[in-house]
Amino acid sequence: MDFFEQNINRIGTSSVKWERTKQVFKTDEEILPMWVADMDFRPPEAVTDALKERVEHGIFGYTFTADSVGESIVSWMEKRHNWEIKNSWIQYSPGVVPSIGKAIQALTEPGDKVLIQSPVYPPFYSMVKENNRVIENCQLVKKNEQYEIDFNAFEQCLKNGVKLFLLCHPHNPVGRVWTEEELRKMAELCLENDVVIVSDEIHSDLIFKPNKHIPLASLSEEIADQTITLVAPSKTFNLAGLQASAIICSNNDYRLKISAIDKQIGAFTLNTFGIVAMEAAYRQGEEWLEELLQYLEGNIELVENYLSEHMPELKVVKPEATYLLWIDCRQLGLSDAKLNHLFVEKGKVGFNPGTSFGKGGEGFVRMNVACPRSTVKEGLARMKTALQS
């Protein structure tokens, strides 16, 4: 675990997390960044070794994504998620967000409705709006310290003319790992209403026991035929800057339509280093991932215990997945503007404001704990200072 205790200075690396904090939070103060979803950990040594070897070769011309990359994804999905896929089902994209945009463009028309479940990852909103589609929202319901789906409302939304459903699975920011029963119910309702499903499963490897990630498309051939699954090593292994992700889809018609979008914009391959890193991570990163999950659980437990003892007004929604903590601050009785001011100006710590995730995010903040434990402790101390002020 000493590997994850290292404090690595990221200043001077064009880090969005560490070098854009002042602009994001509109302050001149030095803010401890615990917001954007990347980790302050180096990736598995096998990944950096593979990248070094590629750099040593010294020639970086046009590169294609070899079959071996797809084979590494096929193997990973079967081993980690008991999902048998074919290499021919895989397409590549620089990231999950561009993949969402391509799927929306390929499988819907301007003015069509796209269903989301707020509070949810902000690019779900922007990709719908930027592509001139209309958001249909079925807000998640918080019950007994956990989030659930209102299936009556979900079905009604689908009947309102929805053409595509963006599923966040596991869910960011509330940390839910959807159960097989929940997944089947959502999928069956989408099938009944002829709604395409785009399942963002980028956090699917960051699951805490006893929870288990079930790829939506693994439930049946019929469901798979109407589902596009988006995955990437970026969250799992902290490789977001290398811009490599995969689109998995058994429906050949869907794949052809997505390929047509790539042709329109002239996209034909991934970044050379993204290709190398993705294959190395999926082939050799599992042991590192298991150690990471243990370390993250320790960080989460630390936050839960500290808040319970020192700031009982703040409640962590127990995450089943991800390194992102959804913290309920509503007992403070503050407006979102005042809550943000309190943490930024008084505590000098930067969280994602809950309002950035849409309806249902009011009074919450999202805290990133994928960092050394010393950073988590510093963040908690700053939160305490903010509340004492």
mmCIF file of C-alpha atoms in Angstrom:
data_model
loop_
_atom_site.group_PDB
_atom_site.id
_atom_site.type_symbol
_atom_site.label_atom_id
_atom_site.label_comp_id
_atom_site.label_asym_id
_atom_site.label_seq_id
_atom_site.Cartn_x
_atom_site.Cartn_y
_atom_site.Cartn_z
ATOM 1 C CA MET A 1 0.000 0.000 0.000
ATOM 2 C CA ASP A 2 3.031 2.316 0.286
ATOM 3 C CA PHE A 3 2.727 2.847 -3.476
ATOM 4 C CA PHE A 4 -0.537 4.767 -2.951
ATOM 5 C CA GLU A 5 0.894 6.845 -0.082
ATOM 6 C CA GLN A 6 3.295 8.711 -2.359
ATOM 7 C CA ASN A 7 2.622 12.436 -2.667
ATOM 8 C CA ILE A 8 3.495 13.259 -6.263
ATOM 9 C CA ASN A 9 3.717 16.901 -7.308
ATOM 10 C CA ARG A 10 1.518 17.325 -10.395
ATOM 11 C CA ILE A 11 2.158 21.045 -10.866
ATOM 12 C CA GLY A 12 3.823 21.702 -14.202
ATOM 13 C CA THR A 13 2.162 18.745 -15.942
ATOM 14 C CA SER A 14 -0.845 20.726 -17.270
ATOM 15 C CA SER A 15 -3.032 18.901 -14.749
ATOM 16 C CA VAL A 16 -6.631 20.065 -14.964
ATOM 17 C CA LYS A 17 -7.202 18.945 -11.382
ATOM 18 C CA TRP A 18 -4.241 20.783 -9.867
ATOM 19 C CA GLU A 19 -3.592 23.681 -12.248
ATOM 20 C CA ARG A 20 -7.083 24.817 -13.245
ATOM 21 C CA THR A 21 -8.564 24.922 -9.740
ATOM 22 C CA LYS A 22 -8.400 28.697 -9.354
ATOM 23 C CA GLN A 23 -10.225 29.257 -12.641
ATOM 24 C CA VAL A 24 -12.853 26.622 -11.870
ATOM 25 C CA PHE A 25 -13.580 27.934 -8.384
ATOM 26 C CA LYS A 26 -13.122 31.603 -9.346
ATOM 27 C CA THR A 27 -10.681 32.431 -6.583
ATOM 28 C CA ASP A 28 -7.092 33.580 -6.152
ATOM 29 C CA GLU A 29 -6.676 31.343 -3.120
ATOM 30 C CA GLU A 30 -4.612 28.149 -3.091
ATOM 31 C CA ILE A 31 -7.284 25.446 -3.127
ATOM 32 C CA LEU A 32 -6.805 21.770 -2.291
ATOM 33 C CA PRO A 33 -8.378 20.051 -5.327
ATOM 34 C CA MET A 34 -10.710 17.173 -4.486
ATOM 35 C CA TRP A 35 -13.038 17.557 -7.437
ATOM 36 C CA VAL A 36 -12.432 16.298 -11.012
ATOM 37 C CA ALA A 37 -12.421 12.500 -11.332
ATOM 38 C CA ASP A 38 -8.816 11.539 -11.792
ATOM 39 C CA MET A 39 -6.445 9.933 -9.304
ATOM 40 C CA ASP A 40 -3.235 11.208 -7.762
ATOM 41 C CA PHE A 41 -1.695 7.737 -8.168
ATOM 42 C CA ARG A 42 0.718 6.465 -10.777
ATOM 43 C CA PRO A 43 -0.714 3.676 -12.939
ATOM 44 C CA PRO A 44 0.534 0.083 -12.780
ATOM 45 C CA GLU A 45 4.264 -0.250 -13.399
ATOM 46 C CA ALA A 46 3.522 -2.522 -16.358
ATOM 47 C CA VAL A 47 1.785 0.412 -18.062
ATOM 48 C CA THR A 48 4.623 2.881 -17.560
ATOM 49 C CA ASP A 49 7.154 0.219 -18.631
ATOM 50 C CA ALA A 50 5.206 -0.385 -21.846
ATOM 51 C CA LEU A 51 5.081 3.348 -22.525
ATOM 52 C CA LYS A 52 8.804 3.757 -21.880
ATOM 53 C CA GLU A 53 9.550 0.924 -24.283
ATOM 54 C CA ARG A 54 7.418 2.595 -26.938
ATOM 55 C CA VAL A 55 9.147 5.941 -26.364
ATOM 56 C CA GLU A 56 12.549 4.270 -26.660
ATOM 57 C CA HIS A 57 11.579 3.002 -30.100
ATOM 58 C CA GLY A 58 11.508 6.640 -31.075
ATOM 59 C CA ILE A 59 9.235 6.705 -34.134
ATOM 60 C CA PHE A 60 5.646 7.853 -33.697
ATOM 61 C CA GLY A 61 4.035 7.666 -37.104
ATOM 62 C CA TYR A 62 0.469 6.659 -37.928
ATOM 63 C CA THR A 63 -0.610 3.779 -35.723
ATOM 64 C CA PHE A 64 -3.526 1.371 -35.985
ATOM 65 C CA THR A 65 -5.230 -0.385 -33.091
ATOM 66 C CA ALA A 66 -4.070 -3.999 -33.363
ATOM 67 C CA ASP A 67 -6.303 -7.011 -32.770
ATOM 68 C CA SER A 68 -4.300 -7.735 -29.620
ATOM 69 C CA VAL A 69 -5.802 -4.624 -28.003
ATOM 70 C CA GLY A 70 -9.308 -5.911 -28.579
ATOM 71 C CA GLU A 71 -8.248 -9.327 -27.334
ATOM 72 C CA SER A 72 -7.087 -7.743 -24.071
ATOM 73 C CA ILE A 73 -10.515 -6.101 -23.661
ATOM 74 C CA VAL A 74 -12.320 -9.371 -24.477
ATOM 75 C CA SER A 75 -10.234 -11.194 -21.877
ATOM 76 C CA TRP A 76 -10.754 -8.468 -19.239
ATOM 77 C CA MET A 77 -14.528 -8.425 -19.667
ATOM 78 C CA GLU A 78 -14.761 -12.185 -19.336
ATOM 79 C CA LYS A 79 -12.478 -12.382 -16.305
ATOM 80 C CA ARG A 80 -13.694 -9.347 -14.358
ATOM 81 C CA HIS A 81 -17.359 -9.248 -15.368
ATOM 82 C CA ASN A 82 -18.203 -12.724 -16.699
ATOM 83 C CA TRP A 83 -19.195 -11.148 -20.008
ATOM 84 C CA GLU A 84 -18.297 -12.907 -23.238
ATOM 85 C CA ILE A 85 -17.861 -10.474 -26.103
ATOM 86 C CA LYS A 86 -16.299 -10.631 -29.558
ATOM 87 C CA ASN A 87 -13.389 -8.580 -30.817
ATOM 88 C CA SER A 88 -15.512 -7.620 -33.833
ATOM 89 C CA TRP A 89 -17.967 -5.829 -31.519
ATOM 90 C CA ILE A 90 -15.327 -3.324 -30.388
ATOM 91 C CA GLN A 91 -14.829 0.155 -31.802
ATOM 92 C CA TYR A 92 -12.463 2.758 -30.408
ATOM 93 C CA SER A 93 -12.858 6.348 -29.327
ATOM 94 C CA PRO A 94 -10.692 8.928 -27.530
ATOM 95 C CA GLY A 95 -13.078 8.893 -24.565
ATOM 96 C CA VAL A 96 -16.473 7.961 -23.203
ATOM 97 C CA VAL A 97 -17.850 11.496 -23.614
ATOM 98 C CA PRO A 98 -16.997 11.613 -27.350
ATOM 99 C CA SER A 99 -18.565 8.155 -27.602
ATOM 100 C CA ILE A 100 -21.778 9.456 -26.053
ATOM 101 C CA GLY A 101 -21.780 12.276 -28.590
ATOM 102 C CA LYS A 102 -21.223 9.871 -31.491
ATOM 103 C CA ALA A 103 -23.991 7.544 -30.316
ATOM 104 C CA ILE A 104 -26.437 10.433 -30.001
ATOM 105 C CA GLN A 105 -25.568 11.679 -33.483
ATOM 106 C CA ALA A 106 -25.686 8.222 -35.035
ATOM 107 C CA LEU A 107 -28.888 6.893 -33.486
ATOM 108 C CA THR A 108 -31.143 9.913 -32.944
ATOM 109 C CA GLU A 109 -32.269 12.996 -34.863
ATOM 110 C CA PRO A 110 -32.174 16.679 -33.841
ATOM 111 C CA GLY A 111 -35.098 17.381 -31.541
ATOM 112 C CA ASP A 112 -35.317 13.789 -30.271
ATOM 113 C CA LYS A 113 -35.610 13.177 -26.536
ATOM 114 C CA VAL A 114 -32.797 11.558 -24.559
ATOM 115 C CA LEU A 115 -33.476 10.167 -21.087
ATOM 116 C CA ILE A 116 -31.102 10.731 -18.156
ATOM 117 C CA GLN A 117 -31.340 10.091 -14.400
ATOM 118 C CA SER A 118 -30.256 13.064 -12.320
ATOM 119 C CA PRO A 119 -28.214 13.891 -10.360
ATOM 120 C CA VAL A 120 -25.760 12.644 -12.965
ATOM 121 C CA TYR A 121 -22.384 13.220 -14.622
ATOM 122 C CA PRO A 122 -22.549 16.731 -16.200
ATOM 123 C CA PRO A 123 -21.480 15.716 -19.765
ATOM 124 C CA PHE A 124 -24.711 13.729 -20.033
ATOM 125 C CA TYR A 125 -26.466 17.100 -20.171
ATOM 126 C CA SER A 126 -23.951 18.829 -22.426
ATOM 127 C CA MET A 127 -23.787 16.047 -25.011
ATOM 128 C CA VAL A 128 -27.578 16.060 -25.348
ATOM 129 C CA LYS A 129 -27.800 19.845 -25.613
ATOM 130 C CA GLU A 130 -24.757 20.344 -27.860
ATOM 131 C CA ASN A 131 -26.240 17.875 -30.328
ATOM 132 C CA ASN A 132 -29.599 19.678 -30.373
ATOM 133 C CA ARG A 133 -31.497 16.915 -28.631
ATOM 134 C CA VAL A 134 -33.926 17.360 -25.725
ATOM 135 C CA ILE A 135 -33.335 16.159 -22.168
ATOM 136 C CA GLU A 136 -35.985 13.997 -20.528
ATOM 137 C CA ASN A 137 -35.097 13.563 -16.855
ATOM 138 C CA CYS A 138 -36.216 10.828 -14.493
ATOM 139 C CA GLN A 139 -34.718 11.975 -11.195
ATOM 140 C CA LEU A 140 -33.405 9.301 -8.849
ATOM 141 C CA VAL A 141 -35.130 9.018 -5.474
ATOM 142 C CA LYS A 142 -33.157 8.985 -2.226
ATOM 143 C CA LYS A 143 -34.608 6.462 0.225
ATOM 144 C CA ASN A 144 -33.060 5.077 3.411
ATOM 145 C CA GLU A 145 -29.686 6.685 2.691
ATOM 146 C CA GLN A 146 -29.605 5.105 -0.766
ATOM 147 C CA TYR A 147 -30.787 6.028 -4.271
ATOM 148 C CA GLU A 148 -33.489 4.155 -6.143
ATOM 149 C CA ILE A 149 -35.289 4.378 -9.470
ATOM 150 C CA ASP A 150 -38.935 5.437 -9.599
ATOM 151 C CA PHE A 151 -39.970 2.907 -12.237
ATOM 152 C CA ASN A 152 -43.431 4.392 -12.728
ATOM 153 C CA ALA A 153 -41.825 7.723 -13.576
ATOM 154 C CA PHE A 154 -39.168 5.951 -15.665
ATOM 155 C CA GLU A 155 -41.785 4.209 -17.779
ATOM 156 C CA GLN A 156 -43.763 7.418 -18.229
ATOM 157 C CA CYS A 157 -40.649 9.235 -19.407
ATOM 158 C CA LEU A 158 -40.003 6.536 -21.999
ATOM 159 C CA LYS A 159 -43.567 6.893 -23.253
ATOM 160 C CA ASN A 160 -43.006 10.633 -23.731
ATOM 161 C CA GLY A 161 -41.216 9.949 -27.002
ATOM 162 C CA VAL A 162 -37.711 9.135 -25.730
ATOM 163 C CA LYS A 163 -35.427 7.695 -28.424
ATOM 164 C CA LEU A 164 -32.267 7.030 -26.405
ATOM 165 C CA PHE A 165 -31.510 6.343 -22.734
ATOM 166 C CA LEU A 166 -28.156 7.342 -21.219
ATOM 167 C CA LEU A 167 -27.514 4.960 -18.332
ATOM 168 C CA CYS A 168 -24.764 5.734 -15.813
ATOM 169 C CA HIS A 169 -23.709 2.292 -14.550
ATOM 170 C CA PRO A 170 -22.241 2.385 -11.922
ATOM 171 C CA HIS A 171 -23.769 5.740 -11.208
ATOM 172 C CA ASN A 172 -21.718 8.907 -10.876
ATOM 173 C CA PRO A 173 -22.098 10.719 -8.473
ATOM 174 C CA VAL A 174 -24.362 8.669 -6.169
ATOM 175 C CA GLY A 175 -22.197 5.521 -6.278
ATOM 176 C CA ARG A 176 -24.927 2.983 -7.002
ATOM 177 C CA VAL A 177 -24.151 -0.386 -8.558
ATOM 178 C CA TRP A 178 -27.441 -1.288 -10.209
ATOM 179 C CA THR A 179 -28.728 -4.759 -9.363
ATOM 180 C CA GLU A 180 -29.691 -7.367 -11.932
ATOM 181 C CA GLU A 181 -33.355 -6.780 -11.104
ATOM 182 C CA GLU A 182 -33.041 -3.036 -11.647
ATOM 183 C CA LEU A 183 -31.077 -3.491 -14.862
ATOM 184 C CA ARG A 184 -33.561 -5.969 -16.300
ATOM 185 C CA LYS A 185 -36.486 -3.718 -15.493
ATOM 186 C CA MET A 186 -34.874 -0.688 -17.136
ATOM 187 C CA ALA A 187 -33.826 -2.708 -20.175
ATOM 188 C CA GLU A 188 -37.190 -4.400 -20.643
ATOM 189 C CA LEU A 189 -39.000 -1.067 -20.496
ATOM 190 C CA CYS A 190 -36.588 0.318 -23.100
ATOM 191 C CA LEU A 191 -37.203 -2.696 -25.326
ATOM 192 C CA GLU A 192 -40.964 -2.285 -24.993
ATOM 193 C CA ASN A 193 -40.687 1.361 -26.024
ATOM 194 C CA ASP A 194 -38.024 0.870 -28.737
ATOM 195 C CA VAL A 195 -35.472 3.017 -26.926
ATOM 196 C CA VAL A 196 -31.744 2.613 -27.612
ATOM 197 C CA ILE A 197 -29.604 2.247 -24.475
ATOM 198 C CA VAL A 198 -26.152 3.789 -24.148
ATOM 199 C CA SER A 199 -24.608 2.376 -20.971
ATOM 200 C CA ASP A 200 -21.670 4.352 -19.606
ATOM 201 C CA GLU A 201 -19.746 1.705 -17.648
ATOM 202 C CA ILE A 202 -16.493 3.607 -17.198
ATOM 203 C CA HIS A 203 -16.517 3.015 -13.417
ATOM 204 C CA SER A 204 -17.340 -0.695 -13.739
ATOM 205 C CA ASP A 205 -13.973 -1.886 -12.418
ATOM 206 C CA LEU A 206 -14.121 0.259 -9.268
ATOM 207 C CA ILE A 207 -16.610 -1.901 -7.364
ATOM 208 C CA PHE A 208 -16.552 -2.521 -3.621
ATOM 209 C CA LYS A 209 -17.455 -5.957 -2.264
ATOM 210 C CA PRO A 210 -19.967 -7.509 -1.900
ATOM 211 C CA ASN A 211 -21.367 -5.504 -4.830
ATOM 212 C CA LYS A 212 -20.927 -6.885 -8.338
ATOM 213 C CA HIS A 213 -21.003 -5.079 -11.651
ATOM 214 C CA ILE A 214 -23.250 -6.695 -14.245
ATOM 215 C CA PRO A 215 -22.763 -5.340 -17.787
ATOM 216 C CA LEU A 216 -26.246 -4.454 -18.996
ATOM 217 C CA ALA A 217 -25.645 -6.067 -22.393
ATOM 218 C CA SER A 218 -24.692 -9.350 -20.727
ATOM 219 C CA LEU A 219 -28.263 -9.987 -19.564
ATOM 220 C CA SER A 220 -29.607 -11.304 -22.878
ATOM 221 C CA GLU A 221 -29.015 -11.204 -26.623
ATOM 222 C CA GLU A 222 -32.156 -9.130 -27.054
ATOM 223 C CA ILE A 223 -30.954 -6.520 -24.557
ATOM 224 C CA ALA A 224 -27.452 -6.563 -26.058
ATOM 225 C CA ASP A 225 -28.903 -5.917 -29.511
ATOM 226 C CA GLN A 226 -30.338 -2.614 -28.282
ATOM 227 C CA THR A 227 -27.400 -1.577 -26.077
ATOM 228 C CA ILE A 228 -24.140 0.271 -26.667
ATOM 229 C CA THR A 229 -21.633 -0.193 -23.826
ATOM 230 C CA LEU A 230 -18.900 2.351 -23.174
ATOM 231 C CA VAL A 231 -15.771 1.374 -21.233
ATOM 232 C CA ALA A 232 -12.252 2.707 -20.744
ATOM 233 C CA PRO A 233 -9.121 2.108 -18.672
ATOM 234 C CA SER A 234 -9.023 5.809 -17.823
ATOM 235 C CA LYS A 235 -10.814 5.766 -14.454
ATOM 236 C CA THR A 236 -9.622 2.287 -13.481
ATOM 237 C CA PHE A 237 -5.916 2.915 -14.077
ATOM 238 C CA ASN A 238 -5.709 6.747 -14.114
ATOM 239 C CA LEU A 239 -5.046 7.058 -17.842
ATOM 240 C CA ALA A 240 -7.546 9.763 -18.825
ATOM 241 C CA GLY A 241 -4.892 11.974 -20.412
ATOM 242 C CA LEU A 242 -3.983 9.222 -22.892
ATOM 243 C CA GLN A 243 -7.471 9.344 -24.436
ATOM 244 C CA ALA A 244 -8.359 5.740 -25.189
ATOM 245 C CA SER A 245 -11.737 4.074 -24.743
ATOM 246 C CA ALA A 246 -13.854 1.347 -26.295
ATOM 247 C CA ILE A 247 -17.400 1.084 -27.611
ATOM 248 C CA ILE A 248 -18.791 -2.443 -27.331
ATOM 249 C CA CYS A 249 -21.867 -3.308 -29.373
ATOM 250 C CA SER A 250 -23.148 -6.560 -30.859
ATOM 251 C CA ASN A 251 -25.593 -4.733 -33.155
ATOM 252 C CA ASN A 252 -23.874 -4.398 -36.538
ATOM 253 C CA ASP A 253 -26.288 -1.700 -37.726
ATOM 254 C CA TYR A 254 -25.436 0.464 -34.723
ATOM 255 C CA ARG A 255 -21.710 -0.061 -35.309
ATOM 256 C CA LEU A 256 -22.003 0.971 -38.963
ATOM 257 C CA LYS A 257 -23.865 4.139 -38.013
ATOM 258 C CA ILE A 258 -21.220 5.054 -35.431
ATOM 259 C CA SER A 259 -18.478 4.324 -37.973
ATOM 260 C CA ALA A 260 -20.197 6.702 -40.378
ATOM 261 C CA ILE A 261 -19.845 9.503 -37.800
ATOM 262 C CA ASP A 262 -16.127 8.721 -37.476
ATOM 263 C CA LYS A 263 -15.771 8.955 -41.250
ATOM 264 C CA GLN A 264 -17.552 12.296 -41.320
ATOM 265 C CA ILE A 265 -15.096 13.822 -38.854
ATOM 266 C CA GLY A 266 -12.007 11.985 -40.131
ATOM 267 C CA ALA A 267 -11.378 9.930 -37.004
ATOM 268 C CA PHE A 268 -9.669 6.622 -37.717
ATOM 269 C CA THR A 269 -7.352 5.644 -34.850
ATOM 270 C CA LEU A 270 -6.344 6.256 -31.243
ATOM 271 C CA ASN A 271 -3.329 8.032 -29.818
ATOM 272 C CA THR A 272 -0.292 5.754 -30.080
ATOM 273 C CA PHE A 273 0.414 5.895 -26.348
ATOM 274 C CA GLY A 274 -3.236 5.367 -25.489
ATOM 275 C CA ILE A 275 -3.192 2.143 -27.482
ATOM 276 C CA VAL A 276 -0.072 0.884 -25.702
ATOM 277 C CA ALA A 277 -1.327 1.841 -22.244
ATOM 278 C CA MET A 278 -4.790 0.364 -22.717
ATOM 279 C CA GLU A 279 -3.482 -3.056 -23.709
ATOM 280 C CA ALA A 280 -0.858 -3.132 -20.954
ATOM 281 C CA ALA A 281 -3.415 -2.105 -18.317
ATOM 282 C CA TYR A 282 -5.977 -4.721 -19.284
ATOM 283 C CA ARG A 283 -3.366 -7.472 -19.577
ATOM 284 C CA GLN A 284 -1.257 -6.737 -16.496
ATOM 285 C CA GLY A 285 -3.109 -4.305 -14.236
ATOM 286 C CA GLU A 286 -5.362 -6.579 -12.194
ATOM 287 C CA GLU A 287 -3.131 -6.995 -9.139
ATOM 288 C CA TRP A 288 -2.603 -3.226 -8.961
ATOM 289 C CA LEU A 289 -6.387 -2.710 -9.199
ATOM 290 C CA GLU A 290 -7.094 -5.058 -6.291
ATOM 291 C CA GLU A 291 -4.625 -3.125 -4.114
ATOM 292 C CA LEU A 292 -6.160 0.161 -5.236
ATOM 293 C CA LEU A 293 -9.650 -0.952 -4.213
ATOM 294 C CA GLN A 294 -8.419 -1.840 -0.722
ATOM 295 C CA TYR A 295 -6.735 1.538 -0.378
ATOM 296 C CA LEU A 296 -9.826 3.409 -1.574
ATOM 297 C CA GLU A 297 -11.997 1.556 0.937
ATOM 298 C CA GLY A 298 -9.634 2.759 3.665
ATOM 299 C CA ASN A 299 -9.984 6.355 2.461
ATOM 300 C CA ILE A 300 -13.770 6.080 2.354
ATOM 301 C CA GLU A 301 -13.880 4.647 5.873
ATOM 302 C CA LEU A 302 -11.649 7.484 7.071
ATOM 303 C CA VAL A 303 -14.036 10.096 5.666
ATOM 304 C CA GLU A 304 -17.105 8.381 7.096
ATOM 305 C CA ASN A 305 -15.599 8.120 10.583
ATOM 306 C CA TYR A 306 -14.205 11.648 10.580
ATOM 307 C CA LEU A 307 -17.473 13.228 9.521
ATOM 308 C CA SER A 308 -19.395 11.171 12.060
ATOM 309 C CA GLU A 309 -17.115 12.356 14.853
ATOM 310 C CA HIS A 310 -16.389 15.954 13.876
ATOM 311 C CA MET A 311 -19.089 17.024 11.405
ATOM 312 C CA PRO A 312 -22.178 14.884 12.031
ATOM 313 C CA GLU A 313 -24.291 17.338 10.021
ATOM 314 C CA LEU A 314 -22.607 15.972 6.893
ATOM 315 C CA LYS A 315 -23.602 12.503 5.698
ATOM 316 C CA VAL A 316 -21.751 10.335 3.180
ATOM 317 C CA VAL A 317 -23.980 8.368 0.839
ATOM 318 C CA LYS A 318 -22.266 4.981 1.174
ATOM 319 C CA PRO A 319 -20.695 4.264 -2.239
ATOM 320 C CA GLU A 320 -21.002 0.828 -3.789
ATOM 321 C CA ALA A 321 -18.523 1.888 -6.473
ATOM 322 C CA THR A 322 -16.208 4.712 -7.624
ATOM 323 C CA TYR A 323 -13.763 6.838 -5.640
ATOM 324 C CA LEU A 324 -16.242 9.732 -5.594
ATOM 325 C CA LEU A 325 -18.128 10.456 -2.372
ATOM 326 C CA TRP A 326 -21.575 12.059 -2.556
ATOM 327 C CA ILE A 327 -21.877 14.090 0.644
ATOM 328 C CA ASP A 328 -25.214 15.393 1.923
ATOM 329 C CA CYS A 329 -24.736 18.850 3.437
ATOM 330 C CA ARG A 330 -28.404 19.828 3.622
ATOM 331 C CA GLN A 331 -28.511 19.827 7.429
ATOM 332 C CA LEU A 332 -26.313 22.921 7.348
ATOM 333 C CA GLY A 333 -29.297 24.829 5.961
ATOM 334 C CA LEU A 334 -27.160 26.784 3.495
ATOM 335 C CA SER A 335 -27.877 27.766 -0.079
ATOM 336 C CA ASP A 336 -25.647 26.128 -2.667
ATOM 337 C CA ALA A 337 -23.851 29.404 -3.272
ATOM 338 C CA LYS A 338 -23.115 29.784 0.435
ATOM 339 C CA LEU A 339 -22.088 26.141 0.746
ATOM 340 C CA ASN A 340 -19.611 26.505 -2.103
ATOM 341 C CA HIS A 341 -18.300 29.766 -0.620
ATOM 342 C CA LEU A 342 -17.865 28.103 2.760
ATOM 343 C CA PHE A 343 -15.646 25.306 1.485
ATOM 344 C CA VAL A 344 -13.706 27.350 -1.072
ATOM 345 C CA GLU A 345 -13.182 30.625 0.765
ATOM 346 C CA LYS A 346 -13.121 29.420 4.379
ATOM 347 C CA GLY A 347 -11.810 25.882 4.026
ATOM 348 C CA LYS A 348 -9.646 26.338 0.929
ATOM 349 C CA VAL A 349 -10.837 23.001 -0.441
ATOM 350 C CA GLY A 350 -12.491 22.397 -3.804
ATOM 351 C CA PHE A 351 -15.341 19.914 -4.289
ATOM 352 C CA ASN A 352 -17.742 19.517 -7.204
ATOM 353 C CA PRO A 353 -20.931 21.369 -6.219
ATOM 354 C CA GLY A 354 -23.957 19.110 -6.256
ATOM 355 C CA THR A 355 -25.866 21.511 -8.490
ATOM 356 C CA SER A 356 -23.489 20.732 -11.366
ATOM 357 C CA PHE A 357 -25.097 17.266 -11.507
ATOM 358 C CA GLY A 358 -28.592 18.652 -12.034
ATOM 359 C CA LYS A 359 -31.857 18.219 -10.164
ATOM 360 C CA GLY A 360 -31.433 16.384 -6.895
ATOM 361 C CA GLY A 361 -27.900 17.691 -6.422
ATOM 362 C CA GLU A 362 -28.921 20.687 -4.339
ATOM 363 C CA GLY A 363 -27.219 20.697 -0.948
ATOM 364 C CA PHE A 364 -24.629 18.062 -1.902
ATOM 365 C CA VAL A 365 -20.945 18.087 -2.838
ATOM 366 C CA ARG A 366 -18.845 15.423 -4.567
ATOM 367 C CA MET A 367 -15.478 14.595 -2.998
ATOM 368 C CA ASN A 368 -12.686 12.730 -4.814
ATOM 369 C CA VAL A 369 -10.758 10.454 -2.421
ATOM 370 C CA ALA A 370 -8.444 8.852 -5.010
ATOM 371 C CA CYS A 371 -5.389 10.429 -3.440
ATOM 372 C CA PRO A 372 -2.877 9.669 -0.670
ATOM 373 C CA ARG A 373 -4.441 9.343 2.787
ATOM 374 C CA SER A 374 -2.515 12.411 3.923
ATOM 375 C CA THR A 375 -4.384 14.456 1.289
ATOM 376 C CA VAL A 376 -7.713 13.069 2.463
ATOM 377 C CA LYS A 377 -6.841 14.023 6.048
ATOM 378 C CA GLU A 378 -5.875 17.522 4.930
ATOM 379 C CA GLY A 379 -9.141 17.874 3.051
ATOM 380 C CA LEU A 380 -11.139 16.778 6.081
ATOM 381 C CA ALA A 381 -9.277 19.220 8.319
ATOM 382 C CA ARG A 382 -10.099 22.014 5.880
ATOM 383 C CA MET A 383 -13.748 21.010 5.877
ATOM 384 C CA LYS A 384 -13.763 21.166 9.658
ATOM 385 C CA THR A 385 -12.142 24.627 9.571
ATOM 386 C CA ALA A 386 -14.799 25.781 7.125
ATOM 387 C CA LEU A 387 -17.656 24.603 9.336
ATOM 388 C CA GLN A 388 -16.108 26.088 12.470
ATOM 389 C CA SER A 389 -15.923 29.449 10.721
#
